[in-house]
XYZ file of C-alpha atoms in Angstrom:
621
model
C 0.000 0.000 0.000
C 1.330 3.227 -0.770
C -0.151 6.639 0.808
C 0.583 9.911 0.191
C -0.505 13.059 2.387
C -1.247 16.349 0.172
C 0.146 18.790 2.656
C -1.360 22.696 3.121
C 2.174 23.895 3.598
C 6.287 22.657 2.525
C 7.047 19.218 4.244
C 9.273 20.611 5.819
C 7.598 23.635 8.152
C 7.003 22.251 11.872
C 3.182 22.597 12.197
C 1.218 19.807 14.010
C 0.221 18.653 10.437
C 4.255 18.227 9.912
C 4.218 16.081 13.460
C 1.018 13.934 12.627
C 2.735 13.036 9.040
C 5.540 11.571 11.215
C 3.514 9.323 13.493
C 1.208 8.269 10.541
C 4.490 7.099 8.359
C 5.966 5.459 11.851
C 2.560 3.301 11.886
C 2.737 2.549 8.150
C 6.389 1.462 8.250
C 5.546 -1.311 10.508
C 3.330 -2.831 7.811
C 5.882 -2.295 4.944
C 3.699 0.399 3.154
C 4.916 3.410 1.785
C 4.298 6.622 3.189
C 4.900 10.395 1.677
C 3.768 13.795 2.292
C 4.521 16.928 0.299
C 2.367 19.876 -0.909
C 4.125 19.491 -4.357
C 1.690 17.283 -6.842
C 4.646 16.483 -9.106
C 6.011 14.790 -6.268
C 2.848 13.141 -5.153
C 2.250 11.973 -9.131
C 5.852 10.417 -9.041
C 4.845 8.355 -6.486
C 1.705 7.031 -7.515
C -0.068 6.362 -4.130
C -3.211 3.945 -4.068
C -5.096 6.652 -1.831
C -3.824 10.144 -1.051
C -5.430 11.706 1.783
C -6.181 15.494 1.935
C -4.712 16.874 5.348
C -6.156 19.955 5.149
C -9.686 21.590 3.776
C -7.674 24.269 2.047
C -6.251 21.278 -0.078
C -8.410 20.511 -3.021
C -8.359 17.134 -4.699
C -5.589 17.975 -7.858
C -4.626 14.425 -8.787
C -6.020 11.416 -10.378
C -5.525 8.838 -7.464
C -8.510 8.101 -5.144
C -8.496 11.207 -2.383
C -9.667 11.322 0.726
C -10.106 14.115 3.508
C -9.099 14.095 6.340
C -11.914 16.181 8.607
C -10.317 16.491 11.550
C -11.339 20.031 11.844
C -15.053 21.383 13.162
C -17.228 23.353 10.921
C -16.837 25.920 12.495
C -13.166 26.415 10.680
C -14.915 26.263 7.140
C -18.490 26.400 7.004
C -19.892 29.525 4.474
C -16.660 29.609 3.012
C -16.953 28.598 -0.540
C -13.723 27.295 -1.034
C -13.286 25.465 1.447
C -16.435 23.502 1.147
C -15.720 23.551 -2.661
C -12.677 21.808 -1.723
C -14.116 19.219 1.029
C -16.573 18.560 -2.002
C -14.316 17.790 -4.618
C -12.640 14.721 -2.691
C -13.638 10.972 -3.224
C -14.580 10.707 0.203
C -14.277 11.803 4.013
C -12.835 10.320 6.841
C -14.072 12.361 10.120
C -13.343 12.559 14.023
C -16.743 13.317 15.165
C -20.567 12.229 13.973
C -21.761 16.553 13.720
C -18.890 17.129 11.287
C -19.739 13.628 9.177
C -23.435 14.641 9.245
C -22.479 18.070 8.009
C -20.059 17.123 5.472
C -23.517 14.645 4.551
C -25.764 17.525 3.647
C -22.723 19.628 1.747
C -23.141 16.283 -0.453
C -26.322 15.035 -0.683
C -27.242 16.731 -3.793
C -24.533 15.301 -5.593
C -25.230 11.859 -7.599
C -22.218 10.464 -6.801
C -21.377 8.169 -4.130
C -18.706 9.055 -1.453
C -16.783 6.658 0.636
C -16.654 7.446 4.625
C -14.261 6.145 7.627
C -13.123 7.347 10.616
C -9.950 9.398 12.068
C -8.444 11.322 14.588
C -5.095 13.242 15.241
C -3.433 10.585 17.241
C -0.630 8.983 17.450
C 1.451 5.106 16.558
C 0.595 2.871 18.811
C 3.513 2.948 21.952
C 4.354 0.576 25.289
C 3.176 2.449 27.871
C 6.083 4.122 29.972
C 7.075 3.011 33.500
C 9.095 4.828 36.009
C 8.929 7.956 37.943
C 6.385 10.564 36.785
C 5.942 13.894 37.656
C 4.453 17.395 36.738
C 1.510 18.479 34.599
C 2.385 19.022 30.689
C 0.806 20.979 28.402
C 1.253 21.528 24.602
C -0.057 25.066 23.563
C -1.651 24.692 19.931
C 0.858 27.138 17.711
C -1.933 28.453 15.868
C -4.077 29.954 18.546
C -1.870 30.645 21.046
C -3.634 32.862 22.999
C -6.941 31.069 23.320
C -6.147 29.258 27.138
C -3.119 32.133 28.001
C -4.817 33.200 31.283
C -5.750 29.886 32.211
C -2.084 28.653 31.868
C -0.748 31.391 33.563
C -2.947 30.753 36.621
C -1.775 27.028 36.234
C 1.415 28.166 36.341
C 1.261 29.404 39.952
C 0.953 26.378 41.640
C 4.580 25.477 40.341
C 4.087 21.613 38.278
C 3.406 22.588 34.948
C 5.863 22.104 32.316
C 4.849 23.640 28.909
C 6.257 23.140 25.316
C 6.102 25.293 22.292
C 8.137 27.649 20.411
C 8.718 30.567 22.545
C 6.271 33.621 22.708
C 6.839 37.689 23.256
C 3.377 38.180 23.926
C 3.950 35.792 27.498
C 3.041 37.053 30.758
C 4.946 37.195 33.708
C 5.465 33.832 35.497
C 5.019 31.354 32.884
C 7.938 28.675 32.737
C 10.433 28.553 29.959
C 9.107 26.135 26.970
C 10.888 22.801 25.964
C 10.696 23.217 22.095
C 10.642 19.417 20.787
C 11.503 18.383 17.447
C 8.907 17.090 14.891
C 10.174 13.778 14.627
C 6.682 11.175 16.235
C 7.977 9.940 18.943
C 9.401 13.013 21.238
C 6.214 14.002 22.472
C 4.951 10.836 23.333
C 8.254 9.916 25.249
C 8.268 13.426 27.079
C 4.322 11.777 28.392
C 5.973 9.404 29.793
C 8.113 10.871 32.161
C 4.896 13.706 33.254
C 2.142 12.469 35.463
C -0.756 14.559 34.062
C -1.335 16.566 30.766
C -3.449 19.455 30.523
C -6.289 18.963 27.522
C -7.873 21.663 26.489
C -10.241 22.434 23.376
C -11.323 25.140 21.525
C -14.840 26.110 21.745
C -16.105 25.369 18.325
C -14.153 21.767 19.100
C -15.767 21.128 22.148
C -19.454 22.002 20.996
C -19.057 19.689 17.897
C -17.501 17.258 19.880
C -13.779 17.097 17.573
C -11.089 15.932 19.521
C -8.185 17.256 19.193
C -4.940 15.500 19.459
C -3.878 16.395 22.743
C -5.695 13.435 24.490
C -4.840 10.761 22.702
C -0.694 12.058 22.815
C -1.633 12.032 26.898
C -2.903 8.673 26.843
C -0.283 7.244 24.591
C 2.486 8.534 26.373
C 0.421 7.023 30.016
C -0.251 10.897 31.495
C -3.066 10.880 33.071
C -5.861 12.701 31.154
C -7.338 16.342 32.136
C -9.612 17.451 29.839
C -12.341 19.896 29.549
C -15.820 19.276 29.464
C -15.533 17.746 25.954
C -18.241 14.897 24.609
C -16.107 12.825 22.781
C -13.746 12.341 25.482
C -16.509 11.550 28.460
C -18.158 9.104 25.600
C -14.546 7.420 25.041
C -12.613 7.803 28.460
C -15.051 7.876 30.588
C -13.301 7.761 33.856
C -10.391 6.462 32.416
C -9.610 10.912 32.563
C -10.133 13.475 34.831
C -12.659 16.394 33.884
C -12.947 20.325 34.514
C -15.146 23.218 33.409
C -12.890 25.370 31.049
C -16.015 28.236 30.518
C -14.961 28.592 34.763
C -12.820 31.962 35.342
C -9.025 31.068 35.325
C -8.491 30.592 39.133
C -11.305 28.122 39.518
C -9.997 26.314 36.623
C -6.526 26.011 38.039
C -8.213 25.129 41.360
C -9.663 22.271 39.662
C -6.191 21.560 38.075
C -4.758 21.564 41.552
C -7.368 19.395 43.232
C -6.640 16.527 40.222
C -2.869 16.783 40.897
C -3.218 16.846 44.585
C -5.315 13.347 43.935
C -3.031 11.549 41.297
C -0.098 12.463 44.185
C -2.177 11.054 46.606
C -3.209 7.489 44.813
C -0.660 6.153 42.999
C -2.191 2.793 42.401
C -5.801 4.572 41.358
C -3.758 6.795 38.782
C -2.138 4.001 37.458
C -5.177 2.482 36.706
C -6.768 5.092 35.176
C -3.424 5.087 32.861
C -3.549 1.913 31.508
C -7.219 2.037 30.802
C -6.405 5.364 28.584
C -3.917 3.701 27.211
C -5.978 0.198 26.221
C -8.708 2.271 24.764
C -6.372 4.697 22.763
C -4.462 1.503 21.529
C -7.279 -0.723 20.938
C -9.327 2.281 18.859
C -7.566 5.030 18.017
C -4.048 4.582 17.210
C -2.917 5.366 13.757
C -2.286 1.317 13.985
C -4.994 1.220 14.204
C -7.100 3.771 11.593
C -4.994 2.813 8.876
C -6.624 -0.993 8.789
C -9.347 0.812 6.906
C -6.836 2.890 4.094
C -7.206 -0.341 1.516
C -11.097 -0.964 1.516
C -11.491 2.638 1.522
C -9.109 2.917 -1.747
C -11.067 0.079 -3.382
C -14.283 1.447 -2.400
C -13.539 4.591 -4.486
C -12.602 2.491 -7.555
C -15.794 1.031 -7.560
C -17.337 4.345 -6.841
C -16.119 5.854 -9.630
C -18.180 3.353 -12.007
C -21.213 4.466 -14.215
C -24.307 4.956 -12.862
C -26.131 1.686 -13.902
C -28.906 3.032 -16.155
C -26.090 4.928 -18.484
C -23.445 2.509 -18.135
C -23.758 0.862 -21.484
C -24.428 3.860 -23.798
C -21.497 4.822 -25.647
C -19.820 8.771 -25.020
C -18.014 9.467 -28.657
C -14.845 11.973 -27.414
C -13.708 14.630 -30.019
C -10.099 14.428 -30.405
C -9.117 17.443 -32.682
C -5.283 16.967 -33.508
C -2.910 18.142 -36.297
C 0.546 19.966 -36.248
C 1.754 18.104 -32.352
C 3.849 15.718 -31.918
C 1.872 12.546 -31.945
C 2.951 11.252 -28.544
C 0.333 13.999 -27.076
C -2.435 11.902 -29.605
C -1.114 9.353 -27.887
C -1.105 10.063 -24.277
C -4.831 11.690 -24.675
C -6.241 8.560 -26.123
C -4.718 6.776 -23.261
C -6.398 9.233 -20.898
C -9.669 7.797 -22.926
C -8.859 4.068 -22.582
C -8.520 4.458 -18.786
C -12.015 5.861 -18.350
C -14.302 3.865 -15.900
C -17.294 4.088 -18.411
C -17.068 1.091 -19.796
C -18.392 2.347 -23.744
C -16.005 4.749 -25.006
C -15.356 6.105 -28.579
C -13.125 8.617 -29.809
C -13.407 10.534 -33.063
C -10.164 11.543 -34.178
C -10.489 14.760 -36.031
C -6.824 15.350 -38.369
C -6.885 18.514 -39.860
C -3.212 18.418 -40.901
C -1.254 15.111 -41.838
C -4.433 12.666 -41.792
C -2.251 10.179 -43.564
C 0.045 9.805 -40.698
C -2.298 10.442 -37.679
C -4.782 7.238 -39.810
C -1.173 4.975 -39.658
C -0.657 6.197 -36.249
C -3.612 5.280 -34.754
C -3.936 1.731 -36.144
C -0.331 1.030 -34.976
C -1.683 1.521 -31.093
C -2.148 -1.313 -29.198
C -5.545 -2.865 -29.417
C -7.886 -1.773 -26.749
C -11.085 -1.358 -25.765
C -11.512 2.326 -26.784
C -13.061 2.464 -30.606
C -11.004 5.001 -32.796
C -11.719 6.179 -36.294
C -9.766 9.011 -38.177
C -11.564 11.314 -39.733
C -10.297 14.426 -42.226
C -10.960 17.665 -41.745
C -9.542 20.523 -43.900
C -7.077 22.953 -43.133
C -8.662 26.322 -42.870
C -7.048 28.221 -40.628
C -10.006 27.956 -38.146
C -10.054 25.552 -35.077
C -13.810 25.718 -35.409
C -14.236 23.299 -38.727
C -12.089 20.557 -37.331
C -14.705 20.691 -34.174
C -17.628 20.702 -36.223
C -16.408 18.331 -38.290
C -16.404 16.046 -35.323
C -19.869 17.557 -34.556
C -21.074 15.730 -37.789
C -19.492 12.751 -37.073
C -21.243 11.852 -33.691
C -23.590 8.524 -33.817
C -24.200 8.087 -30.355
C -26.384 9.324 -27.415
C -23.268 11.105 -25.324
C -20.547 12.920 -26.827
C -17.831 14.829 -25.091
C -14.899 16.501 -26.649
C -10.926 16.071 -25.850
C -8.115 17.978 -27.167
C -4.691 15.982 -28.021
C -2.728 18.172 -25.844
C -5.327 17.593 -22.865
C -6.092 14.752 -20.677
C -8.733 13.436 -18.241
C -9.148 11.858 -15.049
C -10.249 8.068 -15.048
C -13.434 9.024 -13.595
C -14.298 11.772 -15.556
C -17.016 10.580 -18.000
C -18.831 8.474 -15.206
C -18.727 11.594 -13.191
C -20.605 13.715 -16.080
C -22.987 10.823 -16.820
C -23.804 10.242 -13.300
C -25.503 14.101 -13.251
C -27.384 13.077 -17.134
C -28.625 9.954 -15.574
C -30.156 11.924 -12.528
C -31.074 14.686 -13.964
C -33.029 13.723 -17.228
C -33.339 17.742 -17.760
C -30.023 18.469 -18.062
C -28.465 18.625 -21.339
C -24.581 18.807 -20.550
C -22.676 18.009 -17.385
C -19.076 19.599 -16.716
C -16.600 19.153 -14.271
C -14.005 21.334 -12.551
C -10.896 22.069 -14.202
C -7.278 21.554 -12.989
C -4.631 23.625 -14.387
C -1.275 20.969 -15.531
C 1.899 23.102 -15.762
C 4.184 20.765 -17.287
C 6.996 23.056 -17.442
C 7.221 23.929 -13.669
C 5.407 20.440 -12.892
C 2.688 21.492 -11.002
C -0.967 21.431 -10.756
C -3.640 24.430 -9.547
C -7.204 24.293 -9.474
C -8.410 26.503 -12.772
C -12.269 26.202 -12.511
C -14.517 24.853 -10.154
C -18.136 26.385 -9.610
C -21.620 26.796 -9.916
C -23.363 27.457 -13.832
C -23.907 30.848 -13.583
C -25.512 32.116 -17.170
C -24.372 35.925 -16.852
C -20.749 35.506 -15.619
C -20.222 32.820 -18.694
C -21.777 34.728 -20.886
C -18.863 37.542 -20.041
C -16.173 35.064 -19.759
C -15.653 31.314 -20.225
C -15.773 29.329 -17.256
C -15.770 25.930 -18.565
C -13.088 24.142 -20.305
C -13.110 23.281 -23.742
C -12.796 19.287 -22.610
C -14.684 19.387 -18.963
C -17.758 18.177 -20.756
C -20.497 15.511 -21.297
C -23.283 16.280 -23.432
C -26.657 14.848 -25.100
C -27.082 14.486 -28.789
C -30.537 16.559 -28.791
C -27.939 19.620 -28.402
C -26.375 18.706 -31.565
C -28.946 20.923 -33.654
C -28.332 23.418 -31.656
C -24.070 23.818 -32.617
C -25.626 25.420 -35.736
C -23.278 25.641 -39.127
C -19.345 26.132 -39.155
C -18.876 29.770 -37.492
C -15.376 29.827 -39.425
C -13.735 30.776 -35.843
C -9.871 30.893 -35.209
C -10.041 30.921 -31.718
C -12.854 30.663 -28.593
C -14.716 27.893 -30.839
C -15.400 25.982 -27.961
C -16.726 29.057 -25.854
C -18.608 29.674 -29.251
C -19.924 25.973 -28.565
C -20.838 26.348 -25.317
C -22.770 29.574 -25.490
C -25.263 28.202 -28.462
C -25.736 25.088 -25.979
C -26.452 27.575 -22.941
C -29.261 28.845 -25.023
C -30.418 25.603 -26.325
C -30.429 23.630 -22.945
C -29.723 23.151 -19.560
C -26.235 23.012 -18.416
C -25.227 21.739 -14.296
C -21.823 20.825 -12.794
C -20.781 17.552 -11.811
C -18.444 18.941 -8.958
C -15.953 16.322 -9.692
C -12.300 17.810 -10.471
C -11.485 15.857 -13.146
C -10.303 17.622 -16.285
C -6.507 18.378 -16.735
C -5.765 21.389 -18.856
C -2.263 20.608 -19.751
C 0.598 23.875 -20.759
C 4.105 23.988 -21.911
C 6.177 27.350 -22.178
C 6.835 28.191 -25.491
C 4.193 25.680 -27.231
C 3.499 27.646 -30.490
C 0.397 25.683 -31.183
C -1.432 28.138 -28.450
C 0.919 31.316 -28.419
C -0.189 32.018 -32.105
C -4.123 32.158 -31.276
C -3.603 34.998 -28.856
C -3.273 37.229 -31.536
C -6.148 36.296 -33.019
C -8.380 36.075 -30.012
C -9.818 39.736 -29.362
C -11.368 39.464 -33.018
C -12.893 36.169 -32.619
C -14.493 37.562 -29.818
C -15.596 40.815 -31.610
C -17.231 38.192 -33.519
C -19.327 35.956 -30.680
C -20.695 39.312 -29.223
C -22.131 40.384 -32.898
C -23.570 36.682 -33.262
C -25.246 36.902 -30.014
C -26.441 40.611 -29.999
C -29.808 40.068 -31.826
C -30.131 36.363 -30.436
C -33.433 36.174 -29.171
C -32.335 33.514 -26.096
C -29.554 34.545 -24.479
C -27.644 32.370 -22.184
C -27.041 34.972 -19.641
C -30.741 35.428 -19.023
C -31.619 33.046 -16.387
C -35.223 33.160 -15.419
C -36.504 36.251 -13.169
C -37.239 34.239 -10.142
C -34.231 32.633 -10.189
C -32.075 36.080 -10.323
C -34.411 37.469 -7.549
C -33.972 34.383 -5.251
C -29.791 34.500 -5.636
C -29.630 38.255 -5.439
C -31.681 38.288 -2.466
C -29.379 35.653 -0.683
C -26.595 37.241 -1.743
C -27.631 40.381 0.069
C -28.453 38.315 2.750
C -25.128 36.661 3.184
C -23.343 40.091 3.320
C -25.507 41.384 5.934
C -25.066 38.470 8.425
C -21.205 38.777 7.749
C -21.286 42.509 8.854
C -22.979 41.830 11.511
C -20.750 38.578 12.804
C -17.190 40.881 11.860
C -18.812 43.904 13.980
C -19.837 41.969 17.201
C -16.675 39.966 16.473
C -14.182 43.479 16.644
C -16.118 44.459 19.563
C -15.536 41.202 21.816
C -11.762 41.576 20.701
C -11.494 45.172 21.496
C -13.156 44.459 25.270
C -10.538 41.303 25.891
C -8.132 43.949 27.566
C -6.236 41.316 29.286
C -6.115 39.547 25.785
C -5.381 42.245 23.558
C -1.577 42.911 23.906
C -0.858 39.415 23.518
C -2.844 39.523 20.416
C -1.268 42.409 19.067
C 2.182 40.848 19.180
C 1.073 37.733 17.538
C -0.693 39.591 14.672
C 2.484 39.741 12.152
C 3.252 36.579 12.339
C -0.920 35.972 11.548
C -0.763 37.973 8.881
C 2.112 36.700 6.965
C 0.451 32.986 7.242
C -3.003 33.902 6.241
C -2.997 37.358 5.117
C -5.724 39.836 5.585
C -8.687 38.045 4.684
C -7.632 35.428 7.164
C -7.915 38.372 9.561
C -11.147 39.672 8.643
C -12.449 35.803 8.602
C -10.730 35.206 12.221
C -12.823 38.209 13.723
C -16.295 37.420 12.003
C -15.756 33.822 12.961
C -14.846 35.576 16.518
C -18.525 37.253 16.144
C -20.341 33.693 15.836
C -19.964 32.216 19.229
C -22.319 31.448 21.841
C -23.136 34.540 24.117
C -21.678 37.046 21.582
């Protein structure tokens, strides 16, 4: 088995992400798999993983292996923004640490006609021996990206004289605080520095605790045999029961450090009872939750995509004829498309192969391939100058019920035409399915999401949001291509616009069509010059068009306008009450302050703005 981890950030950065990586590969060694993670997609397509899994939500799915995300994170973190839910959408399925998030995630999906996998997962840890010896103190981890959430809590922990805290070291401090051990990001320090403390502090966020999403904290306590002190979280009464000790972290700071003191003061004074409570943590975390443990489910979970990604049964044996325009490229690119055809999970594929230069050799070419199940006839098209007749030409050459179009430069995911068919065969009023677009730099090898969205008539109508190949359509639109518009460039926007007014166009939401570039290809450097006439040309043809595709119907505008407007006004609102309960933190604010550059250089300004509206949404605010 071979898994790769899509990081949000270089390998190399020490973030907790950086420090989970570590124990997961420690847990996959033992069973001989192979284990990488790197943000860089090149990397991750050298590989060739059987499953990569997602880390992060800001990670969208950019490669053709089976993905998986990893949502160890609350809604709270992502909900209402529309890339990150674009992104948790575009995986092949979810693995999730709590049931709110899972039944969340459920209802971002259940429109969609395709089916996801699901499984389970936590930030945790290998599975470890528990530690013997001589304990002593209370530990506690602060979480790097939030540092100041629990600061006066600590600081009144601090007092009584045990705790030990670890983390990079912190201006914004108060007085009092011990020094921090920083330990490296290697998956086994933390653990072992457990074993040698006799408590750990476990605290959650808010928006953690009311979903009920651990965070990793517990599950490094119980691994490394500290005894467990954790806030009033659900998931960790359901699981530990009284296997951990429990505290109200909503209390003002000095109760909640009286509380820490009263649970120290006990562990001191019963040993045995401690150790007990120890090794039950420990049994459950090793028994359920260590990565040991999670990753049993990585290679039913990989084949379960596969077999996802088939056809929906009711299309599965109608043929999709592809388009392959090609002519003036080096014939490995003819080549490497049709490939991209063969590997399809529809089971009926044809391809058209459209020459408009050299049909002689692209005919020999093609019946020199390898036999396989993909059907491939050559057909001529003449040399006009114009991209537009060799795609019309293919037009007139379609003979079955689907047809889709693929340029030889181009390629496509494996599930990409089951993907489109799966919306056709739900939808019986739709007319063309696309997918989202990813963006294939093959000079700098590396991949970007292009376009991913909603249909939205007037914003194609002013630019084209859909890519030439991202698309399965109906032969009842055929008619509706009209004659040869004698275009040199922006045919296939051309297309797509005389569909738009013909039928009814929806997204598949699957990311699945790779729009492959190459510096200095002079195939596409010389239609930029011709470009701003062509369109010159598609706003004449469509000026006296009586359907337009950018007019959608007048309920329909009303309806998104008005919940647009509506959207704004609630994020005022949440940013304004959000400033204001920052602005009354006093105690909070300098500390704040300090850490702000260091905020802004990892998540910029918006980040900021989102942090202080997200602020705004809490209970009592």
């Amino acid at each position: 088995m071979r898994i790769a981890v899509h990081a949000m950030a270089a390998a190399e950065r020490p973030i907790s992400e950086a420090e989970q990586f570590r124990r997961l590969a420690i847990a996959c060694e033992r069973r001989g798999w192979a284990c990488l993670r790197s943000d860089d997609t090149a990397a991750i397509e050298e590989f060739r993983p059987d499953l990569v899994l997602a880390e992060h939500f800001l990670v969208p799915k950019l490669t053709p292996f089976p993905t998986v995300g990893l949502l160890w994170n609350p809604p709270f973190f992502w909900d209402g923004k529309d890339e990150a839910m674009k992104n948790i959408v575009s995986y092949d399925g979810h693995l999730f640490a709590d049931p709110q998030t899972r039944r969340h995630v459920r209802d971002l999906v259940a429109g969609l006609p395709v089916r996801f996998v699901e499984g389970r997962w936590v930030p945790s840890c290998q599975a470890t021996p528990l530690a013997a010896g001589r304990r002593d103190g209370l530990a506690y981890f602060e979480a790097a990206w939030d540092r100041a959430r629990h600061r006066d809590i600590v600081a009144a922990v601090a007092r009584y004289g045990w705790l030990h805290l670890y983390g990079p070291p912190d201006e914004g401090d108060p007085p009092g605080l011990p020094r921090r051990l920083m330990l490296p990001f290697d998956g086994e320090s933390v653990v072992r520095e457990l074993g040698r403390r006799a408590a750990a502090l476990c605290l959650h966020s808010g928006p953690h605790r009311r979903t009920g999403t651990p965070a990793s904290r517990v599950f490094e306590a119980a691994a490394g045999g500290a005894v467990v002190i954790a806030d009033a979280h659900p998931f960790v009464r359901e699981t530990f029961g009284d296997a951990a000790l429990y505290l109200d972290s909503e209390a003002p700071p000095a109760a909640v450090a009286a509380a820490v003191a009263r649970h120290m003061e006990w562990i001191a004074a019963n040993p045995e009872a401690a150790d007990a409570m120890r090794a039950a943590a420990h049994r459950i975390f090793t028994e359920r939750f260590a990565y040991d443990v999670l990753v049993d489910q990585l290679p039913g979970l990989a084949a379960e995509i596969r077999a996802a990604w088939a056809s929906p049964p009711a299309v599965a044996a109608e043929s999709v004829t592809c388009i392959v325009r090609t002519g003036g490229r080096d014939l490995a690119l003819l080549d490497r498309a049709l490939a991209s055809l063969e590997q399809q999970t529809h089971p009926a594929v044809a391809a058209v192969v459209v020459a408009w230069r050299d049909a002689a050799a692209v005919t020999r070419f093609v019946a020199e391939r390898p036999a396989s199940r993909l059907r491939v006839r050559v057909v001529a098209s003449p040399d006009t100058g114009c991209r537009s007749t060799a795609l019309w030409t293919g037009l007139g050459a379609i003979d079955t019920a689907f047809f889709a179009v693929l340029d030889d430069d181009d390629t496509l995911m494996p599930n990409h035409l089951a993907g489109c068919l799966a919306v056709l065969a739900a939808h019986p009023d739709v007319d063309l399915a696309y997918a989202g677009t990813v963006a294939v730099d093959e000079t700098r090898a590396s991949r970007t999401l292009l376009w991913f969205s909603h249909f939205d008539p007037a914003r194609f109508r002013a630019a084209n949001t859909i890519a030439s190949h991202a698309w399965v359509a109906r032969a009842r639109l055929l008619p509706a291509a009209g004659p040869d518009p004698d275009f040199v460039v922006a045919e296939d926007w051309y297309l797509l616009l005389r569909f738009a007014c013909a039928g009814r166009i929806a997204p598949s939401w699957r990311l699945t069509a790779e729009y492959r570039r190459r510096d200095g290809d002079p195939s596409h450097s010389a239609l930029a010059e011709a470009l701003p006439a062509s369109l010159d040309r598609i706003r004449r043809r469509f000026h006296f068009s009586p359907v337009r595709p950018e007019e959608p119907r007048p309920e329909a505008a009303i309806g998104e306008d008005a919940a647009r407007i509506i959207r704004r006004m609630i994020r005022r609102r949440q940013f304004r009450k959000g400033l204001t309960a920052y602005l009354r933190d006093l105690r909070g604010l300098p500390g704040r302050l300090a850490a702000l550059p260091a905020f802004l250089s990892r998540h910029g300004l918006k980040g900021l703005l989102r942090r202080i509206a997200d602020r705004g949404v809490r209970p009592g605010r």
